[in-house]
Coordinates of C-alpha atoms and ligand atoms in Angstrom, one line a residue:
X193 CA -15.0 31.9 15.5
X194 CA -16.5 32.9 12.1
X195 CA -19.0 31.3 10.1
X196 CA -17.8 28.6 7.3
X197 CA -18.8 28.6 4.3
X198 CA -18.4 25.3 2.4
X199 CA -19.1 25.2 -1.6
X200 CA -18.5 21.6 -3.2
X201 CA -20.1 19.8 -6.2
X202 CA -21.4 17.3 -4.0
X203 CA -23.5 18.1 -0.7
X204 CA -24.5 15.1 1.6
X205 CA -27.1 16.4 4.0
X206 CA -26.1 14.5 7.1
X207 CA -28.1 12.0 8.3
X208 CA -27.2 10.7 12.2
X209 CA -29.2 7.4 11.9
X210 CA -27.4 6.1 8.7
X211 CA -23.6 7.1 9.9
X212 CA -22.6 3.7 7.4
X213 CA -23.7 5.7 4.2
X214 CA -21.9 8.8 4.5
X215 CA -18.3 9.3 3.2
X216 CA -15.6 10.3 5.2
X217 CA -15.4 14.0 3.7
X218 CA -19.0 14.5 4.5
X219 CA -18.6 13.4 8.1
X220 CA -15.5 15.9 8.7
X221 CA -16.7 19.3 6.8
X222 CA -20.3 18.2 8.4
X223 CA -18.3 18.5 12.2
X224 CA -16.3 21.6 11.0
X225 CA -19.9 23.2 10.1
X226 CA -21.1 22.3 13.4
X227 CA -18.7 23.7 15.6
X228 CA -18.3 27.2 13.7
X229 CA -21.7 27.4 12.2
X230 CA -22.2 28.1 8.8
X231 CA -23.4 26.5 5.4
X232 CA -22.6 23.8 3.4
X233 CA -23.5 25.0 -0.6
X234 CA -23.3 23.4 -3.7
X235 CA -25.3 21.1 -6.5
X236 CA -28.4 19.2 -5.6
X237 CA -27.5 16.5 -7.6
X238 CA -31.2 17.2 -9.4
X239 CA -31.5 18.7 -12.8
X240 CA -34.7 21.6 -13.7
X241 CA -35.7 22.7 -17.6
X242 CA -34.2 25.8 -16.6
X243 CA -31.5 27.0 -14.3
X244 CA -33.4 29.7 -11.6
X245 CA -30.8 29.9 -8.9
X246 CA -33.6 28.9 -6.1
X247 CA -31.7 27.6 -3.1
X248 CA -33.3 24.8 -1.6
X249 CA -32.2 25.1 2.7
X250 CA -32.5 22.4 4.4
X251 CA -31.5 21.9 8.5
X252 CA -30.0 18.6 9.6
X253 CA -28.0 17.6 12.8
X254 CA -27.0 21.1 13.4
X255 CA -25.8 21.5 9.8
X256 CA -27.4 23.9 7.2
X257 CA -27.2 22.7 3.3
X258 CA -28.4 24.9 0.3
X259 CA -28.1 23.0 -3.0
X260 CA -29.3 24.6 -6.3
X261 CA -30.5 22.4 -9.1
X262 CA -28.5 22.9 -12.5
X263 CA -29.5 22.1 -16.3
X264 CA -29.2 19.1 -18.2
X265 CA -26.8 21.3 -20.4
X266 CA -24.9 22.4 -17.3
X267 CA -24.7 18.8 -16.1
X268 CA -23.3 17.6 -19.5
X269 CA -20.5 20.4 -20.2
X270 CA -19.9 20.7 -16.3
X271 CA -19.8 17.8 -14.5
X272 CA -20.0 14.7 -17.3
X273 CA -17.7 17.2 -19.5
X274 CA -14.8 19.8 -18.1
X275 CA -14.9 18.0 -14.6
X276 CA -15.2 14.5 -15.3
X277 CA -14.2 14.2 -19.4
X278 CA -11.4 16.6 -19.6
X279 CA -10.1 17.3 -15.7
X280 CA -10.6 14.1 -14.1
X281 CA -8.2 12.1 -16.8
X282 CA -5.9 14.9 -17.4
X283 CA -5.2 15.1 -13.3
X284 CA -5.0 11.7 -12.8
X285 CA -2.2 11.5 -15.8
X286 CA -4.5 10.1 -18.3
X287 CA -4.0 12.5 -21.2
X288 CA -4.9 9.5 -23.7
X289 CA -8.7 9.5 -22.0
X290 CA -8.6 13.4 -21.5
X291 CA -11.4 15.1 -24.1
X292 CA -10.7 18.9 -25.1
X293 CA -14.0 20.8 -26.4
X294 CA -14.6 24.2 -26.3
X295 CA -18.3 23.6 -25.2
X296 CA -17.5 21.4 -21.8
X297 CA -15.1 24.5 -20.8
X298 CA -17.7 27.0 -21.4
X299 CA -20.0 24.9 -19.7
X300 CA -17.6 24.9 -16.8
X301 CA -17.4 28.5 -16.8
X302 CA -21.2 29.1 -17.4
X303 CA -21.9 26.9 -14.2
X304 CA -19.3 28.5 -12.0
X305 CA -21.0 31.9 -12.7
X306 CA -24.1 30.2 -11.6
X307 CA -22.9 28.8 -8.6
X308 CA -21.2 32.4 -7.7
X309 CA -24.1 34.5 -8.5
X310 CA -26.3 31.9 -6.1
X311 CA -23.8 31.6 -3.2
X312 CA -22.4 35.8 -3.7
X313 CA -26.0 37.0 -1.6
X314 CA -26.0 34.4 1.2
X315 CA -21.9 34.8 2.3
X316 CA -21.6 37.9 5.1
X317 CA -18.3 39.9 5.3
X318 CA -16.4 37.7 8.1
X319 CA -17.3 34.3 6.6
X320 CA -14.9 32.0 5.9
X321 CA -15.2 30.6 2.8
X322 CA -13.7 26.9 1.9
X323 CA -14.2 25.5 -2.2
X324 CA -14.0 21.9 -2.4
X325 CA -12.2 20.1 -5.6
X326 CA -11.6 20.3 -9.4
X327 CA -15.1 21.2 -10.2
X328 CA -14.9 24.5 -9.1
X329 CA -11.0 25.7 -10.1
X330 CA -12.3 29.0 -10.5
X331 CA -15.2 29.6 -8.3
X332 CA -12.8 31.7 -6.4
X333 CA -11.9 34.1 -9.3
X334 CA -15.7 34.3 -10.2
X335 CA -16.6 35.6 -6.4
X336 CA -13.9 38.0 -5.9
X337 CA -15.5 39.7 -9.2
X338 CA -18.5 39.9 -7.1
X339 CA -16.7 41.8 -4.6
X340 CA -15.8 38.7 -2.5
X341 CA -13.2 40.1 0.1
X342 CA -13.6 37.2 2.5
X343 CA -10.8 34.6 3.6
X344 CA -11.2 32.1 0.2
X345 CA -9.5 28.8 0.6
X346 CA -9.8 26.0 -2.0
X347 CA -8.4 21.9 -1.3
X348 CA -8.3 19.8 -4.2
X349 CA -8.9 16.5 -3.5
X350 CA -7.3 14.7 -6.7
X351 CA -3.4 14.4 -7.9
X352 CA -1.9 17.7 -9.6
X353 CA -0.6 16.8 -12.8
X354 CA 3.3 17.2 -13.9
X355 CA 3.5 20.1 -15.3
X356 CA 4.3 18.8 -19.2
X357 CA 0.9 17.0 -18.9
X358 CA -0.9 20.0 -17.6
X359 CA 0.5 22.1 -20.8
X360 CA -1.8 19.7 -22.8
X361 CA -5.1 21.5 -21.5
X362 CA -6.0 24.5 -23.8
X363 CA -5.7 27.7 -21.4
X364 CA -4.7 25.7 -18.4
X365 CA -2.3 28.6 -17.3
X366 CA -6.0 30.7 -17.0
X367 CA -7.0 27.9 -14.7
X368 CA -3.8 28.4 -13.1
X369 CA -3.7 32.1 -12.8
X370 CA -7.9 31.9 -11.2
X371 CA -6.3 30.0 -8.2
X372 CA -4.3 32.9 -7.4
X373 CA -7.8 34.5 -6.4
X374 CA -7.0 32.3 -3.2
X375 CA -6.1 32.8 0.0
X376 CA -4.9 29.0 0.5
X377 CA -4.6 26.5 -1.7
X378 CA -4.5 22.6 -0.1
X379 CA -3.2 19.3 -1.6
X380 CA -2.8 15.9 -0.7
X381 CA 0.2 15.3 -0.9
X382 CA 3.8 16.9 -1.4
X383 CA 4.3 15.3 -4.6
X384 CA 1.1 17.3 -5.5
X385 CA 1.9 20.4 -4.0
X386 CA 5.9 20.5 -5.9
X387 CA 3.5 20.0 -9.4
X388 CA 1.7 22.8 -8.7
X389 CA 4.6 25.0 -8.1
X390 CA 6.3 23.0 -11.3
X391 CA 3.7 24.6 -13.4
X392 CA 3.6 27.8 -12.0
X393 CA 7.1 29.1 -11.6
X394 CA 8.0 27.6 -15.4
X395 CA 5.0 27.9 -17.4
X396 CA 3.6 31.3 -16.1
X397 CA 6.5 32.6 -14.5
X398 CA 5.4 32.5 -10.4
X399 CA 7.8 33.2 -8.2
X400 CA 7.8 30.7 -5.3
X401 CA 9.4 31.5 -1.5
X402 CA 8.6 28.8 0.6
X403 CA 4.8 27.9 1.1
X404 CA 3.7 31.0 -1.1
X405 CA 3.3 31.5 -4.6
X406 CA 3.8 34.6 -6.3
X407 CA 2.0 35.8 -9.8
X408 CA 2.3 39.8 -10.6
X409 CA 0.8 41.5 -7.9
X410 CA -0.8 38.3 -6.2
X411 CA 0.1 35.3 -4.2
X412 CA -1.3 32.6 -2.6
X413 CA -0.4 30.0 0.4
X414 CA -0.1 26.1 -0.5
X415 CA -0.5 23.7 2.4
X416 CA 0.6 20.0 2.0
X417 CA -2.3 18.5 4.0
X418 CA -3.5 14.7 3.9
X419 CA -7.1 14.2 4.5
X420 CA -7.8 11.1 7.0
X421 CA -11.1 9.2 8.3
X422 CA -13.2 9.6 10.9
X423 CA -11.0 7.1 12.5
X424 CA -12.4 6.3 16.0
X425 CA -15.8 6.4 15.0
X426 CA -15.0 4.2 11.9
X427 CA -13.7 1.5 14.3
X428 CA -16.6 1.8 16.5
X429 CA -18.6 1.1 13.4
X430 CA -17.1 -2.3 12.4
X431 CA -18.5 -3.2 16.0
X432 CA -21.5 -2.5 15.0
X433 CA -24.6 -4.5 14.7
X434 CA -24.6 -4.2 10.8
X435 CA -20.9 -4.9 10.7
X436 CA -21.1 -7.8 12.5
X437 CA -23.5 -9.4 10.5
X438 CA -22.1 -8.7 7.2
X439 CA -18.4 -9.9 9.0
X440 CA -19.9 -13.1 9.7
X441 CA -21.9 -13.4 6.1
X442 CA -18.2 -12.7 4.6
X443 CA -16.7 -15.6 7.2
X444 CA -19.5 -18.3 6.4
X445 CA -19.3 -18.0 2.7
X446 CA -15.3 -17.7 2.7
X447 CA -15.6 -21.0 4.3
X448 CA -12.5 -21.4 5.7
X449 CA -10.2 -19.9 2.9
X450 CA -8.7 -16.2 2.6
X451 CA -10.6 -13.3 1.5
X452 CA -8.4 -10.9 -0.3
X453 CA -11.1 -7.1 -0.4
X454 CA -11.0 -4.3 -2.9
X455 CA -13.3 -1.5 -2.6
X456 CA -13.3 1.4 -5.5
X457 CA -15.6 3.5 -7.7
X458 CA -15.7 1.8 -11.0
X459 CA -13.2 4.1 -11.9
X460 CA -10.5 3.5 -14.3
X461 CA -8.4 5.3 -11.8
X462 CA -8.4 2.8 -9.7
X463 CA -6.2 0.2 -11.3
X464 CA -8.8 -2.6 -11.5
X465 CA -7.8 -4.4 -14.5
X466 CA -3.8 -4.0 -13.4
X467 CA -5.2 -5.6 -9.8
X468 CA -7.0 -8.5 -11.9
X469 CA -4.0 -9.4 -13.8
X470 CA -1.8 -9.4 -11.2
X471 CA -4.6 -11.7 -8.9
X472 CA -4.5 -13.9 -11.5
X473 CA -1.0 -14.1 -12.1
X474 CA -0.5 -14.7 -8.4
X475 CA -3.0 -18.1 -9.3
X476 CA -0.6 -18.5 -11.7
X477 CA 2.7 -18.5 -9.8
X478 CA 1.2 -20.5 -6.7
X479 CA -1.3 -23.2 -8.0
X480 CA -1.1 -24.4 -4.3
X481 CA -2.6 -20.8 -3.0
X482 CA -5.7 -21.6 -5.7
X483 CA -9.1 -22.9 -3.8
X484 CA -7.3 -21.0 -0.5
X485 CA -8.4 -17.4 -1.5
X486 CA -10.7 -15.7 -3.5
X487 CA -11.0 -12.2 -3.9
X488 CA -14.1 -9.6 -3.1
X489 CA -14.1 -7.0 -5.9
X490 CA -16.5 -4.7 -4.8
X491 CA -17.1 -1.7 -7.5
X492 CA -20.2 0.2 -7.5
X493 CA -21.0 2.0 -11.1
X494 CA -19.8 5.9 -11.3
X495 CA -20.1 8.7 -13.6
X496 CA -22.1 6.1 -15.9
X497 CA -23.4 8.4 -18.6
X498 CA -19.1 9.0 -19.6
X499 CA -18.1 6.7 -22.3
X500 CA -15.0 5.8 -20.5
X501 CA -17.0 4.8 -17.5
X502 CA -18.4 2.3 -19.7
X503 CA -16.1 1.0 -21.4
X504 CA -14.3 0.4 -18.4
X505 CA -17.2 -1.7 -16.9
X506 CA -17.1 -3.8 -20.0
X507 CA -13.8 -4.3 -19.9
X508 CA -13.9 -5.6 -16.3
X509 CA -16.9 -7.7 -17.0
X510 CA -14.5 -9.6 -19.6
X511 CA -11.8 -9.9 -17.6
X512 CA -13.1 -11.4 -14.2
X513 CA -15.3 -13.7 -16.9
X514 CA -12.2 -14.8 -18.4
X515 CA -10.6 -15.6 -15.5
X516 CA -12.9 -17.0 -13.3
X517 CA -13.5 -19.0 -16.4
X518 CA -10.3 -20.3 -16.7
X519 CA -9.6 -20.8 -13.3
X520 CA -12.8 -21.5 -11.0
X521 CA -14.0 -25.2 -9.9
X522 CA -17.2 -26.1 -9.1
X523 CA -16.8 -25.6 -5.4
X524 CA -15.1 -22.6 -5.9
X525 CA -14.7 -19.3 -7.6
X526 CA -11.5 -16.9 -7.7
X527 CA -13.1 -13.4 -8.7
X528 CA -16.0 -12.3 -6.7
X529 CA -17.2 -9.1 -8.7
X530 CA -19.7 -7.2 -7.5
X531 CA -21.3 -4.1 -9.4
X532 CA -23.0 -2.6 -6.0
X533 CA -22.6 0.0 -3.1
X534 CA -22.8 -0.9 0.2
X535 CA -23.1 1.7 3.3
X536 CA -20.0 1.8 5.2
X537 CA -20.9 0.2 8.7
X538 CA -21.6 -2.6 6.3
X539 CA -18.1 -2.0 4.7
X540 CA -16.1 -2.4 7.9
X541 CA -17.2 -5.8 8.7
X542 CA -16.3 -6.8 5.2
X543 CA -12.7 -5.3 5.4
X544 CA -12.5 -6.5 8.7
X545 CA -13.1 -10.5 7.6
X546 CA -10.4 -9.7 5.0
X547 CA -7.0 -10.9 5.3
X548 CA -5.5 -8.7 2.8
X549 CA -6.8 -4.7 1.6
X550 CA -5.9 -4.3 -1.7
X551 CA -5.8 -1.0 -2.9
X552 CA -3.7 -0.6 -6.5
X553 CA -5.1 2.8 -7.9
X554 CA -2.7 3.8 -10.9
X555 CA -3.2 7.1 -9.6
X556 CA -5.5 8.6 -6.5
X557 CA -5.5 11.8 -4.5
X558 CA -5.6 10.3 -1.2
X559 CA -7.8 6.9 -1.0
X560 CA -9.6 6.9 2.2
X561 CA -10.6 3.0 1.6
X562 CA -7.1 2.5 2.2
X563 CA -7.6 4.3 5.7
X564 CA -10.6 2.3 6.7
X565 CA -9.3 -1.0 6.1
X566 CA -6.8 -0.4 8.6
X567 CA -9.1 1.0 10.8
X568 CA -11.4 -1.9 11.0
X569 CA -9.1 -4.6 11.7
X570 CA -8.9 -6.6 14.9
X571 CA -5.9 -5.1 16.7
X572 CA -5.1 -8.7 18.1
X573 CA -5.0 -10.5 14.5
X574 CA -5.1 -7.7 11.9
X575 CA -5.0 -8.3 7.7
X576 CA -2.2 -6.7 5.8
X577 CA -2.5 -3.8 3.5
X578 CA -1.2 -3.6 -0.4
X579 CA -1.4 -0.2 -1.8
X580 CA -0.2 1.6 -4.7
X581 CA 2.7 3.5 -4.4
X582 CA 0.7 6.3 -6.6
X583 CA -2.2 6.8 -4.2
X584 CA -1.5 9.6 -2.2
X585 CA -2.3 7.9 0.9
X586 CA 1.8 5.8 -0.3
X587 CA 3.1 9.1 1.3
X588 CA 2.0 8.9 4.8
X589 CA 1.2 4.7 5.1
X590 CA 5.1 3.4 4.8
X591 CA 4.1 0.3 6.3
X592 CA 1.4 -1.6 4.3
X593 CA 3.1 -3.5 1.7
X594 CA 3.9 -0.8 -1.1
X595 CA 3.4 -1.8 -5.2
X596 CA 3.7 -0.6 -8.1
X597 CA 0.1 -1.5 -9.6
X598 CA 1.5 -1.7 -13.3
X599 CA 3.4 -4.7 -12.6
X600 CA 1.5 -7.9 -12.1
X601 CA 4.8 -9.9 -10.3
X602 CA 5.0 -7.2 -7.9
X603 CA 1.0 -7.7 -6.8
X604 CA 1.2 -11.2 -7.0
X605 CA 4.4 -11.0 -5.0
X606 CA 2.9 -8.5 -2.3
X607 CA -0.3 -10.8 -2.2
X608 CA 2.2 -13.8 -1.4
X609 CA 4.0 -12.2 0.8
X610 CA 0.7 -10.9 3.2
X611 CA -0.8 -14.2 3.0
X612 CA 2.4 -15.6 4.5
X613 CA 3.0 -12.4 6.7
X614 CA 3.4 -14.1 10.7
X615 CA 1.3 -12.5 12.7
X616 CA 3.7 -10.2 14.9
X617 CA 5.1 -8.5 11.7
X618 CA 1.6 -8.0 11.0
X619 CA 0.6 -6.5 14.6
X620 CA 3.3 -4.2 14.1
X621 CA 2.6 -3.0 10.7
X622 CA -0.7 -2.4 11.6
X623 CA 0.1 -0.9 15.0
X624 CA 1.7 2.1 13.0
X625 CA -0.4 2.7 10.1
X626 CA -3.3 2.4 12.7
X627 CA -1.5 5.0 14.8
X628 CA -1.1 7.4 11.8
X629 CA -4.7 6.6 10.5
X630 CA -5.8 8.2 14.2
X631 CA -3.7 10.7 14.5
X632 CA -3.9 12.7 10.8
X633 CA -7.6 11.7 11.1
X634 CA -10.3 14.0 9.5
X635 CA -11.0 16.3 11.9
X636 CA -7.0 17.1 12.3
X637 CA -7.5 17.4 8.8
X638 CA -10.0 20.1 8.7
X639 CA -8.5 22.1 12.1
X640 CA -5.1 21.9 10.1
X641 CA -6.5 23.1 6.6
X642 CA -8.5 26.3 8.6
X643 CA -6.2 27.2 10.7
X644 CA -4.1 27.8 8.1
X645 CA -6.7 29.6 5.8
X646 CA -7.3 31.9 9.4
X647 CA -3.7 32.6 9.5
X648 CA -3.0 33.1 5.7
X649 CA -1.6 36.7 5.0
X650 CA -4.5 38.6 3.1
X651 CA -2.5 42.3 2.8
X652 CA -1.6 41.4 -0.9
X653 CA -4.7 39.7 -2.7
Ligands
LIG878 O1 -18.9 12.8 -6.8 P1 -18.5 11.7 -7.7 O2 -18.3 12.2 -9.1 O3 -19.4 10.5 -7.6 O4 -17.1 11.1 -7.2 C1 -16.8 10.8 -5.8 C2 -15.6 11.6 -5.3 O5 -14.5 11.2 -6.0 C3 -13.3 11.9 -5.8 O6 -12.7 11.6 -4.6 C4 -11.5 12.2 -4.2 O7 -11.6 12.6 -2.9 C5 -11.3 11.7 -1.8 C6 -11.3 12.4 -0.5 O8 -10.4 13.4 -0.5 C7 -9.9 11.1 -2.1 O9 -9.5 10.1 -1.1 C8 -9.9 10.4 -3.4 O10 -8.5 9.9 -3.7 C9 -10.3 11.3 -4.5 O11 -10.5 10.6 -5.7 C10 -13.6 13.4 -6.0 O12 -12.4 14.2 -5.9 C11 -14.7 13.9 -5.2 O13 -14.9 15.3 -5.5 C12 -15.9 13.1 -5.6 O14 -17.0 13.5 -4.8
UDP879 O1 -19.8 0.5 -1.8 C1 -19.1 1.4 -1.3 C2 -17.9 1.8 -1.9 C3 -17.2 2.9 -1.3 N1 -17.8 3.6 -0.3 C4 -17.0 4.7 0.3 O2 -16.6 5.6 -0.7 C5 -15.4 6.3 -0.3 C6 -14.4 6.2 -1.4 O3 -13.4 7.1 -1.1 P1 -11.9 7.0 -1.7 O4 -11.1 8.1 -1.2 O5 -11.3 5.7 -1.5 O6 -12.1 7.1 -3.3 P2 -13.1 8.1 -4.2 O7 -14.2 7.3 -4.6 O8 -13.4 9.3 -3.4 O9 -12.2 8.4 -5.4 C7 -14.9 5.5 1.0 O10 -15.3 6.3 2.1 C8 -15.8 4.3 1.0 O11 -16.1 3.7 2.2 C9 -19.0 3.3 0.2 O12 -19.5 3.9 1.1 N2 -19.7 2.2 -0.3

């Protein structure tokens, strides 16, 4: 088998003791570089005055990481600009929130270089080589023009925009044309996938035959393929000593009435004033349902130095004031909003004590909270799932209760209906997301995504 290489923004040295803390991504692409070998590359997360290249390496649980620390000017045009100013709204279909400067793209560009130039000496000729996300579109162009002639594959991990959005981004059909540097491209979703080919067969003129894209003299393989959870492990973990505890903390205080969880980046992706209007128009509707549930609104700050980060927060800080305001009692309160993380064993007893997930992002690559909630739930008396029909987790998870998270009478209709749900319809829901969530879990995920990249026809590129 050979080596893997994986290059992504973000690098989470594994750490075995504190599984709960770790993301699902981390977990898989950690396994992956355990069974093959390999390195895990990307940003430290740390800024220096001036960018050096030096690769710190550091050896954990069989899994090698070398992170490099960038610039304050790099971190500003690169990650707080192109990635998460102009990419991150753009993809998710925000064009109204999308910023277009010349400086964040050169900064993008700038810090790709660096990141090739610091990765090109360390990769040997039969690596594999796997890019990880919007942050690094063009990392694959950039190594190839360092002689690169390894297997390149790239998975983004957020929506890909229709194509009439996409034409908004100056020199998006550059961006475009870098991918073809690939070997394999990976979405989500199909939905993602079709967008993709949208753009290039009408705006740059790709030719597309079946799962391969063809520009001039290049082409590239695209793989529809949904990332999952660790799923047996994450089960495990809401039987775990930390999950218990914070499953009972969650039962005492709920004293008796319905707990209704949502767990998200404080992200105005994720829908969070749409899911507050439509929580409080279900209070509304059903004055008799008021004092029997409250929701958990669990939303630890991100990306807080972007403008629209913060105005977000604010915004959400009015609205749960106003309506816990207008409808709380002294013995109870409907909004619980919470501005802080919590490690993920910790997370699965919460879910678990909650009768309903609700996960409404406008728009989401995949959403692996989604995923967890099912998996935590007590198989003999499981809570019911709401979910946006826009997260790309919609396309495999038919049988939560699907919304649309721009109408408040469809939440507060799918929140009424769950609450009421009997419990056999809600066995048998759960019985086949549960069986999906195991068997597209994260390692079938990262088998699927590299056996593909090990198969992908190379004679061309
Ligand atoms: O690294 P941050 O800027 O703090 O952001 C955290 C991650 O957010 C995004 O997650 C996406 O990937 C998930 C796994 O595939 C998916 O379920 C979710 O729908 C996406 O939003 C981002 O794409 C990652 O790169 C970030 O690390
Ligand atoms: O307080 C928190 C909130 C979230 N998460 C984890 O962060 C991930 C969020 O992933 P998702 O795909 O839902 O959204 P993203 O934040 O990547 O857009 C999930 O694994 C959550 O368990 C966490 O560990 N602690």
């Amino acid at each position: 088998m050979n080596r893997l290489i994986v290059i992504s923004n973000r690098v989470t040295a594994p750490k075995g003791s504190t599984a709960g803390a770790q993301g699902g991504l981390a977990v898989a692409l950690a396994a992956a570089l355990r069974d093959r070998g390999g390195m895990w590359f990307g940003w430290s997360g740390e800024q220096t005055d001036q960018f050096n290249g030096h690769i710190n390496f550091q050896r954990n649980q069989g899994v090698t990481t070398a992170t490099v620390d960038l610039e304050e000017q790099d971190v500003q045009e690169y990650y707080d600009g192109y990635a998460n100013r102009t990419l991150w709204p753009l993809f998710h279909y925000r064009i109204d929130l999308a910023e277009y400067e010349r400086d964040f793209a050169g900064g993008y560009k700038r810090t790709n270089q660096r990141f090739a130039d610091t990765v090109r000496p360390l990769v040997e000729p039969d690596d594999v080589i796997w890019i990880q996300d919007y942050h690094m579109f063009p990392l694959g162009a950039e190594l190839r023009a360092r002689g690169c002639d390894n297997r390149i594959g790239f998975f983004l991990h957020i929506p890909w925009p229709p194509r009439r959005l996409l034409g908004t981004l100056p020199n998006a059909q550059a961006l475009v044309e870098s991918m073809f540097a690939y070997d394999l491209i990976g979405f989500h979703t199909e939905e993602w996938l079709e967008s993709f080919c949208d753009f290039a067969r009408h705006d740059m003129g790709a030719v597309i035959e079946g799962n391969i894209a063809r520009l001039g003299d290049r082409h590239v393989e695209l793989i529809a393929c949904p990332i999952g959870i660790d799923a047996t492990e994450f089960a495990a973990m809401s039987q775990s000593v930390p999950a218990r505890l914070a499953y009972r903390r969650m039962r005492d205080s709920a004293d008796g009435r319905d707990m209704i969880v949502g767990v998200d980046r404080l992200d105005y992706s994720k829908g969070l004033e749409e899911r507050f209007l439509g929580y409080e128009r279900f209070l509304n509707e059903h004055p008799e349902e008021r004092k029997e549930v409250f929701l958990l609104q669990v939303a630890p700050p991100s990306r807080v130095s972007v403008e629209s980060y913060q105005r977000i927060r604010q915004s959400l800080e009015g609205l749960s004031g106003r309506i816990n305001g207008a409808y709380a009692d002294v013995d109870w309160v409907p909004i619980r909003y919470v501005n802080q993380g919590y490690p993920r064993d910790q997370l699965s007893g919460i879910y678990r004590a909650a009768k309903i997930g609700l996960v409404t992002p406008l728009r989401d690559g995949m959403n692996l909270v989604a995923k967890e909630y099912v998996a935590a739930q007590d198989p003999e008396d499981p809570g019911v799932l709401v979910l946006s029909r826009f997260a790309g987790a919609a396309e495999q998870m038919t049988d939560a209760l699907l919304v649309n998270p721009y109408s408040a009478e469809e939440v507060s209709d799918a929140l009424y209906q769950a609450l009421r749900m009997p419990r056999q319809e809600r066995v048998r829901r759960w019985e086949k997301l549960m069986a999906g969530v195991q068997e597209q879990d994260v390692t079938w995920w990262a088998e699927t995504f590299l056996q593909a990249l090990e198969k992908a026809d190379m004679t061309v590129n």
